[in-house]
Structures are given as structure tokens and as C-alpha cells.
Amino acid sequence: MESPVNPSGQAVDVGQDVPPTAVDVDTAVLLLGAGVTAVTHPLLYVKLLIQVGHEPLPSTVGTTMFGRRVLYLPGFFSYAHHIVKVDGKRGLFRGLSPRIVSSAISTVVRSKVKQVEILSKKGDLQTSLSKVVKETSHEMIIQCLSRVATHPFHVMSVRCMAQFVGREVKYGVPPCGVKEQQWEIGMFSCIVKIFKEEGLAGFYVGLVPHVAGEVLFLWCCNLLAHFINTYAVDESFSQASAIRSYTKFVMGIAVSVLTYPFMLVADLMAVSNCGLAAGLPPRSPVFKSWLHCWNHLSNKGHLFRGSSFFFRRVPVTSLTSIED
């Protein structure tokens, strides 16, 4: 059999490897993102329940190595086991659908922006502070636009997960005993419910602290990494290039701890006064604004509530205020 001929008259080898197209790459990235989102969802689910102050399991009194009496609260595995007992294994994935949609939108936006950046930065080897500021400003704009596009799905996901506290079914069908074809119906009913009760603004509650936290994280991470790579890493050191490649990653971990309260406030605002037990008295006050929420958490010493869910402990005096 003869090889096919292209319009220019040259033979084409049908067995030749064809490089993957942009569509193939985007599809692979989307599938990978959806997989990572699904795998990590139970972690974020438990984290959200801890953030709203839901402590369904008993704590134990212990003593630190310095002799201080503390309460050891149940960690992720105990919490996850409790969710499975109540809702079954599928209960660990309550609120997953909106998160997958949010992840897909964010991935598409960022991939398109990256393609433009690669084309515009060819031959640009500058490492000056002005270049870092320019790149960070551009990344900040993209981050803000991405957050505006995905925040409604974040609100839906948070509210679906928060229903576990009061065993409500207000925002769609609960995962326990739900048929697969009903997941989209549940998310659609969630959209309708929010729009009817709160209008368009209901999809953007908690947006300001979320954006503020991400912008602060972005600037601190990029600037700190730049200054450390420029002034702290000695060129004469043989592993200088390897250290520089990990600086931003390490800075990201450190800065995420400092910006965590913004994420906590954003999640609490998404639940506050939406009709769920998790966002209403006596479990939680009705917050007038995200600053009101911040001040309340600060006064209670709960600005970092939920930041750790493997090794959790609080002072014994906090026993009566864990769910405040």
C-alpha cells in the first residue's frame, strides 16, 4: 500500500509520531486537575467543617511536654470516619461537583494566559525587580479574574458541605443514597436556590477576603523569593540554581500560613446567614461584613481555626468556645 501524499506532492509517513496538540494537552490537564480535586476533596471537606466550628466527636484532655493542659481534638482520620458512618463513603464527596467545575474554569483561564506569556517572553532573560513586579501585577489580574469566575462555584461547594452540620438538604440532594445522574440536578437546584433568595450578590459573598488573601499571598511569595534568590543565595555555591528553583515553593508554604485567616473568613462568610445551621445562632453569629467576622474570630482567638486537621489541640479553657 502506497503512502498517502500531501498537497505539496510529498509522501506522508502514517506511522510517524504526531506531537500532541494544544487541545490534547488541555484535555489532559483538565482531567488531571479533576482527579486531584476529587482525591483531595475529603481533606477540604473536613477542613471546612472544622472551620465552621463543628466538633461532633469528643476531645481528650492531655498534657504537653511543658506541663500545659490542653484538649486534643479529633484529627482528619477520626473526622472522616465519622462522616462515613453518617453518610457512607460517598458522603466524603459532598460538594465535589462545584469544585470540579471551578477547577476546570481556573485551569482553562490559566492555560490560555500561560500560552500568551510564553510567546511574549521569548528571549527575555531579565531578573530585575521591575520584571518581577510587572509579572506579579499581570498574574494578580489573572488571579482576580479567575476568582470572580469561579467564586460562585466555591460558594455552592461550601454551602453543600456545610449542610452536614444541621443535616439539611436545602442546597441540592445529599450524597448518601443519591444516583449518579442526580449530581448535576443537585448543583442546578443550588444555583436556583441562591439566586432566588439572594440574587446575584449571593454568589459573591466572601469574595473580598478571598481575593485579598490571594493577592497578598501572590505579592509576598514572589517578592520574598526574588529577594532571597538575589541577595541570600551565593552564586559561588554549587547548588545555587537548585536552591533558587525551590525558593518560591518554600515561600509559598510560609506565606500561606500568614494569609490563612483571609481564607477562613471567606468560607465563613459564604455560610453566614444563608439558612443553614452552620451559619446561624447559636452555632455562629450573623456577620454584617467580613471585617465583623474577622474581629469576632480575632477576639475568640480562632483566626487559624482549621489550619491544621491532623494534630489539633487547644487550651483547656477553650472547651466552651470551640463552636462559637
Coordinates of C-alpha atoms in Angstrom, one line a residue:
M1 CA 0.0 0.0 0.0
E2 CA 1.4 3.4 -1.0
S3 CA 1.9 6.2 1.5
P4 CA -0.6 9.0 1.3
V5 CA 0.5 12.1 -0.5
N6 CA 0.0 15.7 0.9
P7 CA -1.0 18.6 -1.4
S8 CA 2.7 19.5 -2.0
G9 CA 3.3 16.1 -3.5
Q10 CA 5.4 14.7 -0.6
A11 CA 4.7 11.3 0.9
V12 CA 3.5 11.3 4.4
D13 CA 4.5 8.5 6.8
V14 CA 1.4 7.4 8.6
G15 CA 3.4 5.7 11.3
Q16 CA 5.3 8.8 12.3
D17 CA 4.6 10.1 15.8
V18 CA 2.5 13.2 15.8
P19 CA 3.1 15.7 18.6
P20 CA 0.2 16.3 20.9
T21 CA -2.0 19.3 20.0
A22 CA -3.0 22.1 22.4
V23 CA -6.4 20.5 22.7
D24 CA -4.9 17.2 23.8
V25 CA -2.7 18.9 26.3
D26 CA -5.6 21.0 27.7
T27 CA -7.8 17.9 28.0
A28 CA -5.1 16.0 29.9
V29 CA -4.6 18.9 32.2
L30 CA -8.3 19.2 32.9
L31 CA -8.6 15.5 33.6
L32 CA -5.6 15.6 35.9
G33 CA -7.0 18.7 37.7
A34 CA -10.4 17.0 38.1
G35 CA -8.6 13.9 39.5
V36 CA -6.5 15.9 42.0
T37 CA -9.6 17.8 43.1
A38 CA -11.6 14.6 43.7
V39 CA -8.7 13.0 45.6
T40 CA -8.1 16.0 47.9
H41 CA -11.8 16.8 48.4
P42 CA -12.2 14.8 51.7
L43 CA -9.4 16.9 53.2
L44 CA -11.0 20.2 52.3
Y45 CA -14.4 18.8 53.4
V46 CA -13.1 18.0 56.9
K47 CA -11.3 21.3 56.9
L48 CA -14.5 23.2 56.1
L49 CA -16.4 21.5 58.9
I50 CA -13.7 22.4 61.4
Q51 CA -13.7 26.0 60.1
V52 CA -17.4 26.4 60.9
G53 CA -16.7 25.1 64.4
H54 CA -18.5 21.7 64.0
E55 CA -17.0 19.3 66.6
P56 CA -19.2 16.2 66.7
L57 CA -16.6 14.0 68.3
P58 CA -15.4 14.1 72.0
S59 CA -12.0 15.6 72.8
T60 CA -9.5 14.3 75.2
V61 CA -7.5 16.2 77.9
G62 CA -3.8 15.8 77.8
T63 CA -0.5 17.5 78.8
T64 CA 2.2 18.9 76.6
M65 CA 5.9 18.3 77.3
F66 CA 6.0 21.6 79.1
G67 CA 3.2 20.5 81.5
R68 CA 0.4 22.6 80.0
R69 CA -3.0 21.0 80.0
V70 CA -4.6 21.0 76.5
L71 CA -7.5 19.5 74.7
Y72 CA -6.6 17.1 71.9
L73 CA -9.3 17.3 69.2
P74 CA -10.1 14.5 66.7
G75 CA -7.9 14.7 63.6
F76 CA -8.7 14.2 60.0
F77 CA -9.0 10.4 60.1
S78 CA -11.3 10.3 63.0
Y79 CA -13.4 13.1 61.5
A80 CA -13.5 11.3 58.1
H81 CA -14.5 8.0 59.8
H82 CA -17.4 9.9 61.5
I83 CA -18.6 11.3 58.1
V84 CA -18.5 7.8 56.6
K85 CA -20.6 6.4 59.5
V86 CA -23.2 9.1 59.0
D87 CA -23.3 9.5 55.2
G88 CA -21.4 6.5 53.8
K89 CA -18.2 6.6 51.8
R90 CA -19.8 8.8 49.2
G91 CA -20.6 11.3 51.9
L92 CA -16.9 12.3 51.8
F93 CA -17.5 13.9 48.4
R94 CA -20.4 16.1 49.3
G95 CA -20.0 19.4 47.3
L96 CA -17.4 17.9 44.9
S97 CA -19.3 18.8 41.6
P98 CA -19.0 22.6 42.0
R99 CA -15.3 22.3 42.9
I100 CA -14.6 20.3 39.8
V101 CA -16.3 23.0 37.7
S102 CA -14.4 25.7 39.5
S103 CA -11.1 23.8 38.9
A104 CA -11.8 23.4 35.2
I105 CA -12.6 27.1 34.7
S106 CA -9.5 28.1 36.6
T107 CA -7.3 25.7 34.6
V108 CA -8.6 26.8 31.2
V109 CA -8.1 30.5 32.1
R110 CA -4.5 29.9 33.4
S111 CA -3.5 27.7 30.5
K112 CA -4.6 30.3 27.9
V113 CA -2.7 33.0 29.8
K114 CA 0.4 30.9 30.0
Q115 CA 0.4 30.4 26.3
V116 CA 0.3 34.1 25.7
E117 CA 3.0 34.7 28.3
I118 CA 5.4 32.1 26.7
L119 CA 5.0 33.8 23.3
S120 CA 5.6 37.3 24.8
K121 CA 8.6 36.3 26.9
K122 CA 10.8 34.6 24.3
G123 CA 14.3 35.9 24.7
D124 CA 13.5 37.8 27.8
L125 CA 16.2 36.9 30.4
Q126 CA 15.7 39.8 32.8
T127 CA 15.6 39.0 36.5
S128 CA 15.3 42.6 37.8
L129 CA 12.8 43.7 40.5
S130 CA 10.9 45.7 37.9
K131 CA 10.4 42.5 35.9
V132 CA 9.1 40.6 39.0
V133 CA 6.7 43.5 39.8
K134 CA 5.4 43.5 36.2
E135 CA 4.9 39.7 36.1
T136 CA 3.3 39.7 39.5
S137 CA 0.9 42.5 38.5
H138 CA -0.1 40.6 35.4
E139 CA -0.5 37.4 37.4
M140 CA -2.6 39.3 40.0
I141 CA -5.0 40.5 37.4
I142 CA -5.5 37.0 36.0
Q143 CA -5.9 35.6 39.5
C144 CA -8.6 38.2 40.3
L145 CA -10.5 37.5 37.1
S146 CA -10.2 33.7 37.7
R147 CA -11.6 34.2 41.2
V148 CA -14.5 36.2 40.0
A149 CA -15.4 33.5 37.5
T150 CA -15.0 30.6 40.0
H151 CA -16.2 32.1 43.3
P152 CA -19.9 31.3 42.7
F153 CA -19.0 27.6 42.5
H154 CA -16.9 27.9 45.6
V155 CA -19.9 29.3 47.5
M156 CA -22.0 26.4 46.3
S157 CA -19.5 23.9 47.3
V158 CA -19.0 25.4 50.8
R159 CA -22.8 25.5 51.4
C160 CA -23.3 21.9 50.2
M161 CA -20.6 20.7 52.6
A162 CA -21.8 22.9 55.5
Q163 CA -25.2 21.1 55.3
F164 CA -23.7 18.2 57.1
V165 CA -23.8 20.2 60.4
G166 CA -27.6 20.6 60.5
R167 CA -28.4 17.6 58.2
E168 CA -30.2 20.0 55.8
V169 CA -31.0 19.3 52.1
K170 CA -31.5 23.0 51.2
Y171 CA -28.8 23.1 48.5
G172 CA -29.4 20.0 46.4
V173 CA -29.7 16.3 47.2
P174 CA -27.4 14.9 49.9
P175 CA -24.8 12.4 48.7
C176 CA -26.0 9.5 50.8
G177 CA -28.1 7.3 48.5
V178 CA -28.0 9.6 45.5
K179 CA -27.9 8.2 42.0
E180 CA -25.1 9.4 39.8
Q181 CA -27.4 11.2 37.3
Q182 CA -28.7 13.4 40.1
W183 CA -25.5 15.2 40.9
E184 CA -26.0 17.8 38.1
I185 CA -29.6 18.3 39.2
G186 CA -28.3 19.0 42.8
M187 CA -25.9 21.6 41.6
F188 CA -28.6 23.3 39.4
S189 CA -31.0 23.4 42.3
C190 CA -28.3 25.0 44.3
I191 CA -27.9 27.8 41.7
V192 CA -31.6 28.4 41.6
K193 CA -31.9 28.5 45.4
I194 CA -29.1 31.0 45.8
F195 CA -30.4 33.3 43.0
K196 CA -34.0 33.2 44.3
E197 CA -33.1 34.1 47.9
E198 CA -30.1 36.4 47.5
G199 CA -29.9 37.4 43.9
L200 CA -26.6 37.7 42.0
A201 CA -24.8 39.0 45.1
G202 CA -25.4 35.7 46.9
F203 CA -22.8 34.1 44.6
Y204 CA -20.1 36.5 45.7
V205 CA -20.4 36.6 49.5
G206 CA -16.9 36.3 50.9
L207 CA -15.2 37.3 47.6
V208 CA -13.4 40.3 49.0
P209 CA -11.4 38.5 51.7
H210 CA -10.7 35.6 49.3
V211 CA -9.3 38.0 46.7
A212 CA -7.4 40.0 49.3
G213 CA -5.8 36.8 50.7
E214 CA -4.8 35.5 47.3
V215 CA -3.3 38.9 46.2
L216 CA -1.4 39.3 49.4
F217 CA -0.1 35.7 49.1
L218 CA 1.0 36.3 45.5
W219 CA 2.9 39.5 46.2
C220 CA 4.6 38.3 49.4
C221 CA 5.6 35.0 47.8
N222 CA 7.0 36.4 44.6
L223 CA 8.9 39.4 46.2
L224 CA 10.3 37.3 49.1
A225 CA 11.5 34.6 46.6
H226 CA 13.1 37.3 44.4
F227 CA 15.0 39.0 47.3
I228 CA 16.2 35.6 48.7
N229 CA 17.4 34.4 45.3
T230 CA 19.1 37.8 44.6
Y231 CA 20.7 38.7 47.9
A232 CA 20.8 35.5 50.0
V233 CA 21.9 32.8 47.6
D234 CA 25.6 33.0 46.8
E235 CA 26.5 32.5 43.2
S236 CA 29.7 30.6 44.2
F237 CA 27.6 27.9 45.9
S238 CA 27.5 24.8 43.6
Q239 CA 23.8 24.2 44.3
A240 CA 22.6 27.8 43.8
S241 CA 20.4 27.0 40.8
A242 CA 18.7 24.1 42.6
I243 CA 18.0 26.2 45.7
R244 CA 16.6 29.0 43.6
S245 CA 14.2 26.6 41.9
Y246 CA 12.7 25.7 45.3
T247 CA 12.7 29.1 46.9
K248 CA 9.2 30.1 45.6
F249 CA 7.7 26.8 46.7
V250 CA 9.1 27.1 50.3
M251 CA 8.0 30.8 50.4
G252 CA 4.5 29.7 49.3
I253 CA 4.2 27.3 52.3
A254 CA 5.4 30.0 54.7
V255 CA 3.2 32.8 53.3
S256 CA 0.1 30.6 53.1
V257 CA 0.2 30.3 56.9
L258 CA 0.1 34.1 57.3
T259 CA -2.8 34.5 54.7
Y260 CA -4.9 31.7 56.1
P261 CA -7.2 33.9 58.1
F262 CA -8.5 35.5 54.9
M263 CA -9.5 32.1 53.5
L264 CA -11.2 31.2 56.8
V265 CA -13.2 34.4 56.8
A266 CA -14.2 33.9 53.1
D267 CA -15.5 30.5 53.9
L268 CA -17.4 31.6 57.0
M269 CA -19.0 34.5 55.1
A270 CA -20.1 32.0 52.4
V271 CA -22.1 30.2 55.0
S272 CA -23.2 33.1 57.2
N273 CA -27.0 33.7 57.3
C274 CA -27.7 31.5 54.3
G275 CA -30.3 29.5 56.2
L276 CA -28.0 26.7 57.3
A277 CA -27.5 25.8 60.9
A278 CA -23.7 26.2 60.5
G279 CA -24.2 29.9 59.7
L280 CA -26.8 30.9 62.2
P281 CA -27.0 31.3 66.0
P282 CA -26.3 29.6 68.3
R283 CA -23.5 28.0 66.3
S284 CA -22.4 31.2 64.7
P285 CA -23.4 34.9 64.9
V286 CA -24.8 36.6 61.8
F287 CA -21.9 38.6 60.4
K288 CA -22.6 42.1 59.0
S289 CA -19.4 42.1 56.9
W290 CA -16.2 40.2 56.5
L291 CA -14.4 42.7 58.9
H292 CA -17.1 41.9 61.5
C293 CA -16.3 38.2 61.0
W294 CA -12.5 38.8 61.3
N295 CA -12.9 40.8 64.5
H296 CA -15.1 38.1 66.0
L297 CA -12.6 35.3 65.2
S298 CA -9.7 37.5 66.5
N299 CA -11.4 38.2 69.8
K300 CA -12.1 34.4 70.2
G301 CA -8.5 33.5 69.2
H302 CA -9.9 31.5 66.3
L303 CA -8.3 33.2 63.3
F304 CA -6.4 30.0 62.5
R305 CA -9.2 27.5 63.2
G306 CA -9.0 24.7 60.7
S307 CA -5.5 25.5 59.6
S308 CA -4.4 22.1 61.0
F309 CA -6.5 19.0 60.9
F310 CA -4.0 16.2 61.7
F311 CA -2.6 17.3 65.1
R312 CA -5.2 19.5 66.7
R313 CA -5.0 20.9 70.2
V314 CA -6.4 23.9 72.1
P315 CA -6.1 25.2 75.7
V316 CA -8.4 23.5 78.2
T317 CA -10.1 26.9 78.7
S318 CA -11.3 26.9 75.1
L319 CA -13.6 23.9 75.7
T320 CA -16.7 26.0 75.9
S321 CA -15.9 28.2 72.9
I322 CA -14.8 25.7 70.3
E323 CA -18.1 26.1 68.4
D324 CA -18.5 29.9 69.0

